[in-house]
Backbone atoms as SQL, in Angstrom:
CREATE TABLE atoms (id INTEGER PRIMARY KEY, chain TEXT, resi INTEGER, resn TEXT, atom TEXT, x REAL, y REAL, z REAL);
INSERT INTO atoms VALUES
  (1, 'A', 1, 'ALA', 'N', 2.859, -2.087, 9.682),
  (2, 'A', 1, 'ALA', 'CA', 3.617, -2.635, 8.326),
  (3, 'A', 1, 'ALA', 'C', 2.792, -2.161, 7.165),
  (4, 'A', 2, 'ARG', 'N', 1.592, -2.221, 7.405),
  (5, 'A', 2, 'ARG', 'CA', 0.850, -1.556, 6.021),
  (6, 'A', 2, 'ARG', 'C', 0.955, 0.005, 6.081),
  (7, 'A', 3, 'GLN', 'N', 0.887, 0.778, 7.529),
  (8, 'A', 3, 'GLN', 'CA', 1.229, 2.083, 7.520),
  (9, 'A', 3, 'GLN', 'C', 2.869, 2.606, 6.501),
  (10, 'A', 4, 'ASN', 'N', 3.599, 1.749, 6.861),
  (11, 'A', 4, 'ASN', 'CA', 4.973, 1.912, 6.537),
  (12, 'A', 4, 'ASN', 'C', 5.007, 1.470, 5.036),
  (13, 'A', 5, 'GLN', 'N', 4.386, 0.706, 4.666),
  (14, 'A', 5, 'GLN', 'CA', 3.942, 0.803, 3.054),
  (15, 'A', 5, 'GLN', 'C', 3.364, 1.572, 2.432),
  (16, 'A', 6, 'LEU', 'N', 2.393, 2.131, 3.082),
  (17, 'A', 6, 'LEU', 'CA', 1.731, 3.543, 2.486),
  (18, 'A', 6, 'LEU', 'C', 2.495, 4.473, 2.164),
  (19, 'A', 7, 'ASN', 'N', 3.590, 4.788, 3.616),
  (20, 'A', 7, 'ASN', 'CA', 4.414, 5.897, 3.687),
  (21, 'A', 7, 'ASN', 'C', 5.249, 6.000, 2.416),
  (22, 'A', 8, 'GLU', 'N', 5.721, 4.868, 2.219),
  (23, 'A', 8, 'GLU', 'CA', 7.080, 4.793, 1.012),
  (24, 'A', 8, 'GLU', 'C', 6.189, 5.028, -0.355),
  (25, 'A', 9, 'ASP', 'N', 4.981, 4.289, -0.280),
  (26, 'A', 9, 'ASP', 'CA', 4.839, 4.567, -1.734),
  (27, 'A', 9, 'ASP', 'C', 4.043, 6.029, -2.010),
  (28, 'A', 10, 'ILE', 'N', 3.915, 6.878, -0.766),
  (29, 'A', 10, 'ILE', 'CA', 3.620, 8.135, -0.798),
  (30, 'A', 10, 'ILE', 'C', 5.054, 8.881, -1.302),
  (31, 'A', 11, 'ALA', 'N', 5.634, 8.285, -0.866),
  (32, 'A', 11, 'ALA', 'CA', 7.353, 9.103, -0.989),
  (33, 'A', 11, 'ALA', 'C', 7.515, 8.953, -2.190),
  (34, 'A', 12, 'ALA', 'N', 7.251, 8.010, -2.755),
  (35, 'A', 12, 'ALA', 'CA', 7.498, 7.397, -4.366),
  (36, 'A', 12, 'ALA', 'C', 7.029, 8.535, -5.209),
  (37, 'A', 13, 'VAL', 'N', 5.590, 8.428, -4.963),
  (38, 'A', 13, 'VAL', 'CA', 4.753, 9.464, -5.760),
  (39, 'A', 13, 'VAL', 'C', 5.290, 10.602, -5.748),
  (40, 'A', 14, 'ILE', 'N', 5.804, 11.133, -4.767),
  (41, 'A', 14, 'ILE', 'CA', 6.480, 12.568, -4.262),
  (42, 'A', 14, 'ILE', 'C', 7.545, 12.560, -5.268),
  (43, 'A', 15, 'ARG', 'N', 8.416, 11.396, -5.344),
  (44, 'A', 15, 'ARG', 'CA', 9.633, 11.532, -6.199),
  (45, 'A', 15, 'ARG', 'C', 9.409, 11.550, -7.637),
  (46, 'A', 16, 'LEU', 'N', 8.043, 10.591, -7.784),
  (47, 'A', 16, 'LEU', 'CA', 7.958, 10.553, -9.029),
  (48, 'A', 16, 'LEU', 'C', 7.369, 12.064, -9.720),
  (49, 'A', 17, 'ALA', 'N', 6.721, 12.613, -9.212),
  (50, 'A', 17, 'ALA', 'CA', 6.122, 13.912, -9.515),
  (51, 'A', 17, 'ALA', 'C', 7.314, 14.785, -9.786),
  (52, 'A', 18, 'GLU', 'N', 8.596, 14.599, -8.729),
  (53, 'A', 18, 'GLU', 'CA', 9.238, 15.879, -8.923),
  (54, 'A', 18, 'GLU', 'C', 10.093, 15.394, -10.311),
  (55, 'A', 19, 'THR', 'N', 10.432, 14.171, -10.394),
  (56, 'A', 19, 'THR', 'CA', 11.329, 13.738, -11.729),
  (57, 'A', 19, 'THR', 'C', 10.338, 14.266, -12.784),
  (58, 'A', 20, 'ALA', 'N', 9.067, 14.055, -12.892),
  (59, 'A', 20, 'ALA', 'CA', 8.219, 14.450, -13.971),
  (60, 'A', 20, 'ALA', 'C', 8.348, 15.776, -14.118),
  (61, 'A', 21, 'LEU', 'N', 8.637, 16.262, -13.311),
  (62, 'A', 21, 'LEU', 'CA', 8.407, 18.366, -13.347),
  (63, 'A', 21, 'LEU', 'C', 9.746, 18.516, -13.965),
  (64, 'A', 22, 'VAL', 'N', 10.850, 18.084, -13.515),
  (65, 'A', 22, 'VAL', 'CA', 12.329, 18.337, -14.225),
  (66, 'A', 22, 'VAL', 'C', 12.476, 17.548, -15.502),
  (67, 'A', 23, 'LEU', 'N', 11.971, 16.637, -15.843),
  (68, 'A', 23, 'LEU', 'CA', 11.719, 15.821, -17.034),
  (69, 'A', 23, 'LEU', 'C', 11.178, 16.940, -17.686),
  (70, 'A', 24, 'ASN', 'N', 10.062, 17.445, -17.461),
  (71, 'A', 24, 'ASN', 'CA', 9.133, 18.177, -18.282),
  (72, 'A', 24, 'ASN', 'C', 9.623, 19.761, -18.825),
  (73, 'A', 25, 'GLU', 'N', 10.756, 19.949, -17.996),
  (74, 'A', 25, 'GLU', 'CA', 11.417, 21.107, -18.497),
  (75, 'A', 25, 'GLU', 'C', 12.072, 21.280, -19.707),
  (76, 'A', 26, 'GLY', 'N', 12.006, 20.144, -20.147),
  (77, 'A', 26, 'GLY', 'CA', 12.643, 20.029, -21.559),
  (78, 'A', 26, 'GLY', 'C', 13.348, 18.610, -21.620),
  (79, 'A', 27, 'GLY', 'N', 12.929, 17.797, -20.962),
  (80, 'A', 27, 'GLY', 'CA', 13.115, 15.954, -21.290),
  (81, 'A', 27, 'GLY', 'C', 12.141, 15.997, -22.425),
  (82, 'A', 28, 'PRO', 'N', 12.316, 14.666, -22.740),
  (83, 'A', 28, 'PRO', 'CA', 11.500, 13.722, -23.461),
  (84, 'A', 28, 'PRO', 'C', 9.867, 13.790, -23.035),
  (85, 'A', 29, 'THR', 'N', 9.061, 13.806, -23.800),
  (86, 'A', 29, 'THR', 'CA', 7.863, 13.717, -23.578),
  (87, 'A', 29, 'THR', 'C', 7.409, 12.300, -23.198),
  (88, 'A', 30, 'ARG', 'N', 7.984, 11.282, -23.884),
  (89, 'A', 30, 'ARG', 'CA', 7.627, 9.903, -23.732),
  (90, 'A', 30, 'ARG', 'C', 8.193, 9.727, -22.281),
  (91, 'A', 31, 'GLU', 'N', 9.238, 9.814, -21.837),
  (92, 'A', 31, 'GLU', 'CA', 9.561, 9.679, -20.645),
  (93, 'A', 31, 'GLU', 'C', 8.583, 10.252, -19.502),
  (94, 'A', 32, 'VAL', 'N', 8.074, 11.564, -19.568),
  (95, 'A', 32, 'VAL', 'CA', 7.014, 12.118, -18.617),
  (96, 'A', 32, 'VAL', 'C', 5.790, 11.008, -18.780),
  (97, 'A', 33, 'GLU', 'N', 5.661, 10.832, -19.798),
  (98, 'A', 33, 'GLU', 'CA', 4.349, 9.950, -20.041),
  (99, 'A', 33, 'GLU', 'C', 4.608, 8.550, -19.118),
  (100, 'A', 34, 'LYS', 'N', 5.737, 7.979, -19.871),
  (101, 'A', 34, 'LYS', 'CA', 5.837, 6.720, -18.729),
  (102, 'A', 34, 'LYS', 'C', 5.781, 7.002, -17.020),
  (103, 'A', 35, 'LEU', 'N', 6.565, 8.222, -16.921),
  (104, 'A', 35, 'LEU', 'CA', 6.380, 8.463, -15.164),
  (105, 'A', 35, 'LEU', 'C', 5.124, 8.343, -14.613),
  (106, 'A', 36, 'ALA', 'N', 3.932, 9.302, -15.762),
  (107, 'A', 36, 'ALA', 'CA', 2.791, 10.050, -15.243),
  (108, 'A', 36, 'ALA', 'C', 2.118, 8.722, -15.150),
  (109, 'A', 37, 'ALA', 'N', 2.230, 7.412, -15.957),
  (110, 'A', 37, 'ALA', 'CA', 1.627, 6.293, -15.885),
  (111, 'A', 37, 'ALA', 'C', 1.916, 5.371, -14.511),
  (112, 'A', 38, 'ARG', 'N', 3.099, 5.564, -14.483),
  (113, 'A', 38, 'ARG', 'CA', 3.738, 5.020, -13.215),
  (114, 'A', 38, 'ARG', 'C', 3.146, 5.379, -11.921),
  (115, 'A', 39, 'ASN', 'N', 2.863, 7.170, -11.754),
  (116, 'A', 39, 'ASN', 'CA', 2.493, 7.676, -11.128),
  (117, 'A', 39, 'ASN', 'C', 1.236, 7.596, -10.802),
  (118, 'A', 40, 'ALA', 'N', 0.652, 7.232, -11.686),
  (119, 'A', 40, 'ALA', 'CA', -1.399, 7.183, -11.712),
  (120, 'A', 40, 'ALA', 'C', -1.161, 5.678, -10.963),
  (121, 'A', 41, 'LYS', 'N', -0.276, 4.559, -11.487),
  (122, 'A', 41, 'LYS', 'CA', -1.097, 3.146, -10.751),
  (123, 'A', 41, 'LYS', 'C', -0.415, 3.007, -9.301),
  (124, 'A', 42, 'LEU', 'N', 0.857, 4.139, -9.048),
  (125, 'A', 42, 'LEU', 'CA', 1.126, 3.980, -7.551),
  (126, 'A', 42, 'LEU', 'C', -0.116, 4.574, -6.847),
  (127, 'A', 43, 'GLU', 'N', -0.688, 5.710, -7.172),
  (128, 'A', 43, 'GLU', 'CA', -1.870, 6.072, -6.607),
  (129, 'A', 43, 'GLU', 'C', -2.879, 5.610, -6.359),
  (130, 'A', 44, 'GLY', 'N', -3.082, 4.560, -7.811),
  (131, 'A', 44, 'GLY', 'CA', -4.140, 3.393, -7.248),
  (132, 'A', 44, 'GLY', 'C', -3.737, 2.460, -6.426),
  (133, 'A', 45, 'HIS', 'N', -2.620, 2.377, -6.399),
  (134, 'A', 45, 'HIS', 'CA', -2.146, 1.372, -5.135),
  (135, 'A', 45, 'HIS', 'C', -2.325, 1.799, -3.729),
  (136, 'A', 46, 'ILE', 'N', -2.196, 3.320, -3.564),
  (137, 'A', 46, 'ILE', 'CA', -2.292, 4.113, -2.138),
  (138, 'A', 46, 'ILE', 'C', -3.518, 4.053, -1.995),
  (139, 'A', 47, 'VAL', 'N', -4.399, 4.091, -2.680),
  (140, 'A', 47, 'VAL', 'CA', -5.857, 4.055, -2.104),
  (141, 'A', 47, 'VAL', 'C', -6.491, 2.599, -2.197),
  (142, 'A', 48, 'LYS', 'N', -5.931, 1.911, -3.004),
  (143, 'A', 48, 'LYS', 'CA', -6.111, 0.174, -2.151),
  (144, 'A', 48, 'LYS', 'C', -5.367, -0.085, -0.937),
  (145, 'A', 49, 'LEU', 'N', -4.468, 0.195, -0.939),
  (146, 'A', 49, 'LEU', 'CA', -3.954, 0.235, 0.953),
  (147, 'A', 49, 'LEU', 'C', -4.643, 1.059, 2.023),
  (148, 'A', 50, 'GLU', 'N', -5.007, 2.125, 1.118),
  (149, 'A', 50, 'GLU', 'CA', -5.667, 2.745, 2.477),
  (150, 'A', 50, 'GLU', 'C', -7.120, 1.843, 2.686),
  (151, 'A', 51, 'GLY', 'N', -7.802, 1.637, 1.772),
  (152, 'A', 51, 'GLY', 'CA', -9.091, 0.898, 1.938),
  (153, 'A', 51, 'GLY', 'C', -8.777, -0.482, 2.775),
  (154, 'A', 52, 'GLU', 'N', -7.644, -0.984, 2.771),
  (155, 'A', 52, 'GLU', 'CA', -7.488, -2.376, 3.114),
  (156, 'A', 52, 'GLU', 'C', -6.975, -1.698, 4.804),
  (157, 'A', 53, 'LEU', 'N', -6.143, -0.710, 5.140),
  (158, 'A', 53, 'LEU', 'CA', -5.920, -0.125, 6.322),
  (159, 'A', 53, 'LEU', 'C', -7.262, 0.459, 6.943),
  (160, 'A', 54, 'ILE', 'N', -7.941, 0.696, 6.581),
  (161, 'A', 54, 'ILE', 'CA', -9.519, 1.112, 6.969),
  (162, 'A', 54, 'ILE', 'C', -9.933, 0.065, 7.199),
  (163, 'A', 55, 'ASP', 'N', -10.339, -1.387, 6.425),
  (164, 'A', 55, 'ASP', 'CA', -10.878, -2.388, 6.497),
  (165, 'A', 55, 'ASP', 'C', -10.005, -3.248, 7.862),
  (166, 'A', 56, 'LEU', 'N', -8.661, -3.086, 7.951),
  (167, 'A', 56, 'LEU', 'CA', -8.154, -4.233, 8.932),
  (168, 'A', 56, 'LEU', 'C', -8.542, -3.034, 10.531),
  (169, 'A', 57, 'ARG', 'N', -8.289, -1.936, 10.353),
  (170, 'A', 57, 'ARG', 'CA', -8.791, -0.869, 11.742),
  (171, 'A', 57, 'ARG', 'C', -10.421, -1.467, 11.551),
  (172, 'A', 58, 'GLY', 'N', -10.854, -1.504, 11.203),
  (173, 'A', 58, 'GLY', 'CA', -12.538, -2.268, 11.400),
  (174, 'A', 58, 'GLY', 'C', -12.832, -3.580, 12.541),
  (175, 'A', 59, 'LYS', 'N', -11.778, -4.345, 11.508),
  (176, 'A', 59, 'LYS', 'CA', -11.506, -5.648, 11.988),
  (177, 'A', 59, 'LYS', 'C', -11.067, -5.762, 13.238),
  (178, 'A', 60, 'GLN', 'N', -9.927, -4.867, 13.444),
  (179, 'A', 60, 'GLN', 'CA', -9.269, -5.051, 14.811),
  (180, 'A', 60, 'GLN', 'C', -10.347, -4.496, 16.249),
  (181, 'A', 61, 'GLU', 'N', -10.874, -3.251, 15.677),
  (182, 'A', 61, 'GLU', 'CA', -11.799, -2.821, 16.735),
  (183, 'A', 61, 'GLU', 'C', -13.022, -3.573, 17.018),
  (184, 'A', 62, 'ASN', 'N', -13.570, -4.434, 15.929),
  (185, 'A', 62, 'ASN', 'CA', -14.550, -5.561, 15.910),
  (186, 'A', 62, 'ASN', 'C', -13.983, -6.435, 16.596),
  (187, 'A', 63, 'TYR', 'N', -12.574, -7.203, 16.473),
  (188, 'A', 63, 'TYR', 'CA', -12.167, -8.168, 17.582),
  (189, 'A', 63, 'TYR', 'C', -11.776, -7.753, 18.906),
  (190, 'A', 64, 'GLY', 'N', -11.448, -6.484, 19.270),
  (191, 'A', 64, 'GLY', 'CA', -11.391, -6.027, 20.568),
  (192, 'A', 64, 'GLY', 'C', -12.560, -5.919, 21.305),
  (193, 'A', 65, 'GLN', 'N', -13.667, -5.454, 20.435),
  (194, 'A', 65, 'GLN', 'CA', -14.676, -5.607, 21.171),
  (195, 'A', 65, 'GLN', 'C', -15.552, -6.413, 21.598),
  (196, 'A', 66, 'LEU', 'N', -15.052, -8.019, 20.439),
  (197, 'A', 66, 'LEU', 'CA', -15.367, -9.164, 20.748),
  (198, 'A', 66, 'LEU', 'C', -14.963, -9.761, 22.116),
  (199, 'A', 67, 'LEU', 'N', -13.415, -9.644, 22.246),
  (200, 'A', 67, 'LEU', 'CA', -12.981, -9.907, 23.364),
  (201, 'A', 67, 'LEU', 'C', -13.463, -9.124, 24.604),
  (202, 'A', 68, 'GLU', 'N', -13.766, -8.253, 24.516),
  (203, 'A', 68, 'GLU', 'CA', -14.345, -7.467, 25.811),
  (204, 'A', 68, 'GLU', 'C', -15.540, -8.300, 25.983),
  (205, 'A', 69, 'ASP', 'N', -16.169, -8.269, 25.253),
  (206, 'A', 69, 'ASP', 'CA', -17.903, -9.260, 25.248),
  (207, 'A', 69, 'ASP', 'C', -17.602, -10.553, 26.206),
  (208, 'A', 70, 'VAL', 'N', -16.333, -11.057, 25.606),
  (209, 'A', 70, 'VAL', 'CA', -16.424, -12.460, 26.198),
  (210, 'A', 70, 'VAL', 'C', -15.974, -12.474, 27.533),
  (211, 'A', 71, 'ARG', 'N', -14.997, -11.315, 27.972),
  (212, 'A', 71, 'ARG', 'CA', -14.961, -11.314, 29.249),
  (213, 'A', 71, 'ARG', 'C', -15.707, -11.000, 29.976);
């Protein structure tokens, strides 16, 4: 589930970057700035999700090891 969310967020960042490039070719600067801010926010969210993913994978590994030790 987290990996899917991460993939969706990355796709959104790419779409935003493409939109910003198109708007920057002659579109209003304010819209570009708003999209850049949203892009930065999504990139921060991606970093957070990646951290959570690493944490959960570590917990999964520890739990698996615990199960092996109990058996």
